[in-house]
């Protein structure tokens, strides 16, 4: 499976947990951030090709009262230090029951990133590990690549339009669609 051949890619949005960093459920402790193997290199490749790079992440730990926004921001800053830097961070602080527009699979985080980067959502690709990441991309008009982990459900893999075995492979698929002026 591959990305659409007739669409240009100008930006790449990553999910945080289990995509860029090893998932520690509800993590808001910067000292517990461990990058996924190859994450820094994958982000560097995207940035070197001239792509805008960002993170779109659901962080319901805030709504659940398990952490403050400042704690989550500090954790994200550690991800930025170890894997980034990223041009934009878009965080949904809500829980599933809040019915907000930003929580993936809704389009809000991708729309926010699009606006803040000044790049049409149709020119973005979202890379994530679950169906909510794919759904958010589709809802916003972006493309997506699913990089499954052992926690990714088979139905999510089967439903994804594009699947890659690793983050590095996903970025490679994206780089094939970068305009020459950016590369």
XYZ file of C-alpha atoms in Angstrom:
183
model
C 0.000 0.000 0.000
C 1.198 3.516 -0.716
C 0.193 7.133 -0.406
C -1.788 8.826 -3.161
C 0.471 9.479 -6.142
C -1.393 12.660 -7.100
C -0.947 14.468 -3.774
C 2.040 16.529 -2.683
C 3.216 16.201 0.912
C 4.442 19.327 2.712
C 4.158 18.272 6.340
C 4.265 15.237 8.560
C 2.367 14.834 11.829
C 3.273 12.117 14.300
C 1.298 10.562 17.111
C 3.335 10.611 20.340
C 2.803 7.402 22.328
C 3.862 4.142 20.670
C 4.793 6.082 17.527
C 7.615 8.409 18.641
C 8.126 7.128 22.192
C 7.571 3.863 24.028
C 4.070 4.054 25.493
C 3.933 4.473 29.241
C 0.176 4.760 29.912
C -0.828 8.274 30.995
C 2.797 9.353 31.149
C 3.409 12.886 32.373
C 6.921 12.282 33.685
C 9.725 13.529 31.422
C 12.140 11.041 33.010
C 10.077 8.121 31.685
C 10.314 9.210 28.021
C 12.142 6.652 25.880
C 12.153 7.111 22.102
C 11.021 4.306 19.816
C 14.148 2.917 18.124
C 14.884 4.970 15.010
C 12.467 7.790 15.894
C 15.073 10.558 15.960
C 16.518 9.472 12.603
C 13.066 9.266 11.020
C 12.170 12.792 12.159
C 15.567 14.104 11.034
C 14.994 12.590 7.564
C 11.639 14.334 7.272
C 13.037 17.665 8.438
C 16.066 17.346 6.106
C 13.652 16.900 3.190
C 12.101 20.266 4.006
C 8.910 18.951 5.591
C 7.230 20.670 8.478
C 7.008 18.219 11.375
C 4.568 18.165 14.257
C 2.937 16.028 16.902
C -0.786 15.422 17.405
C -1.543 13.612 20.644
C -4.499 12.730 22.858
C -3.540 13.229 26.504
C -6.622 12.341 28.533
C -4.439 12.076 31.647
C -5.184 15.807 32.041
C -8.973 15.339 32.007
C -8.654 12.339 34.314
C -6.793 14.468 36.873
C -3.648 12.345 36.691
C -1.460 15.222 35.513
C -1.554 18.940 34.850
C -1.138 20.509 31.444
C 2.250 21.785 32.643
C 3.371 18.223 33.423
C 2.259 16.993 30.003
C 3.979 19.966 28.363
C 7.199 19.116 30.240
C 6.937 15.519 29.020
C 6.388 16.763 25.466
C 9.405 19.052 25.827
C 11.477 15.975 26.687
C 10.189 14.214 23.549
C 11.108 17.357 21.603
C 14.614 17.234 23.098
C 15.168 13.523 22.417
C 13.398 13.141 19.060
C 12.626 16.619 17.680
C 12.581 19.492 17.444
C 9.018 19.713 16.179
C 7.456 22.751 14.533
C 4.141 22.300 16.296
C 2.620 20.341 19.186
C -1.159 19.906 19.269
C -2.505 18.266 22.414
C -6.055 17.178 23.226
C -6.447 17.412 27.024
C -9.953 15.921 27.019
C -11.302 12.504 27.902
C -13.326 10.282 25.571
C -16.590 11.346 27.232
C -15.972 15.060 26.635
C -17.139 14.969 22.992
C -14.588 17.613 21.994
C -13.638 18.254 18.364
C -9.926 17.730 18.972
C -9.747 14.190 20.355
C -8.603 11.724 17.709
C -10.287 10.228 15.662
C -11.979 13.626 15.251
C -10.150 16.084 12.966
C -9.432 18.882 15.456
C -5.758 18.194 16.192
C -4.910 17.780 12.509
C -6.885 20.947 11.717
C -5.007 22.840 14.463
C -1.655 21.655 13.142
C -2.650 22.557 9.598
C -3.600 26.079 10.647
C -0.538 26.638 12.825
C 1.821 25.334 10.126
C 0.073 27.223 7.320
C -0.210 23.983 5.333
C -3.471 22.611 3.955
C -4.553 19.411 5.687
C -4.619 17.743 2.267
C -0.840 18.292 2.104
C -0.216 16.558 5.458
C 0.379 12.944 6.393
C -0.336 11.607 9.877
C 1.747 8.685 11.140
C 0.345 6.753 14.081
C -0.109 3.345 15.634
C -3.895 3.014 16.004
C -7.095 3.543 14.069
C -7.821 6.841 15.851
C -4.730 8.344 14.185
C -5.880 7.133 10.764
C -9.421 8.362 11.471
C -8.273 11.846 12.490
C -6.254 12.164 9.290
C -9.181 11.047 7.127
C -11.636 13.337 8.933
C -9.360 16.330 8.275
C -8.626 15.397 4.644
C -5.022 14.343 5.313
C -3.389 11.070 4.373
C -2.178 8.584 6.961
C 0.238 5.757 7.549
C -0.364 3.189 10.250
C 2.714 1.725 11.950
C 1.256 -1.157 13.951
C 2.502 -2.242 17.361
C 1.514 -5.384 19.259
C -1.389 -3.350 20.712
C -2.775 -2.334 17.305
C -5.952 -4.272 16.571
C -6.058 -6.421 13.424
C -9.184 -4.583 12.274
C -7.272 -1.273 12.458
C -4.480 -2.672 10.305
C -6.964 -4.092 7.803
C -8.832 -0.773 7.572
C -5.766 1.462 7.180
C -5.167 2.777 3.653
C -1.378 2.647 4.107
C 0.593 0.475 6.535
C 4.343 0.484 7.196
C 6.396 -1.967 9.234
C 8.415 0.766 10.957
C 8.550 4.499 11.509
C 11.541 4.711 9.190
C 9.641 2.884 6.441
C 6.665 5.236 6.935
C 8.865 8.307 6.545
C 10.405 6.747 3.427
C 6.923 6.399 1.904
C 6.276 10.076 2.658
C 9.591 11.245 1.196
C 8.622 9.765 -2.160
C 5.887 12.446 -2.302
C 7.908 15.494 -1.316
C 8.098 18.181 -4.010
C 11.529 18.670 -5.517
C 11.642 22.233 -4.171
C 11.518 20.815 -0.639
C 13.838 17.852 -1.036
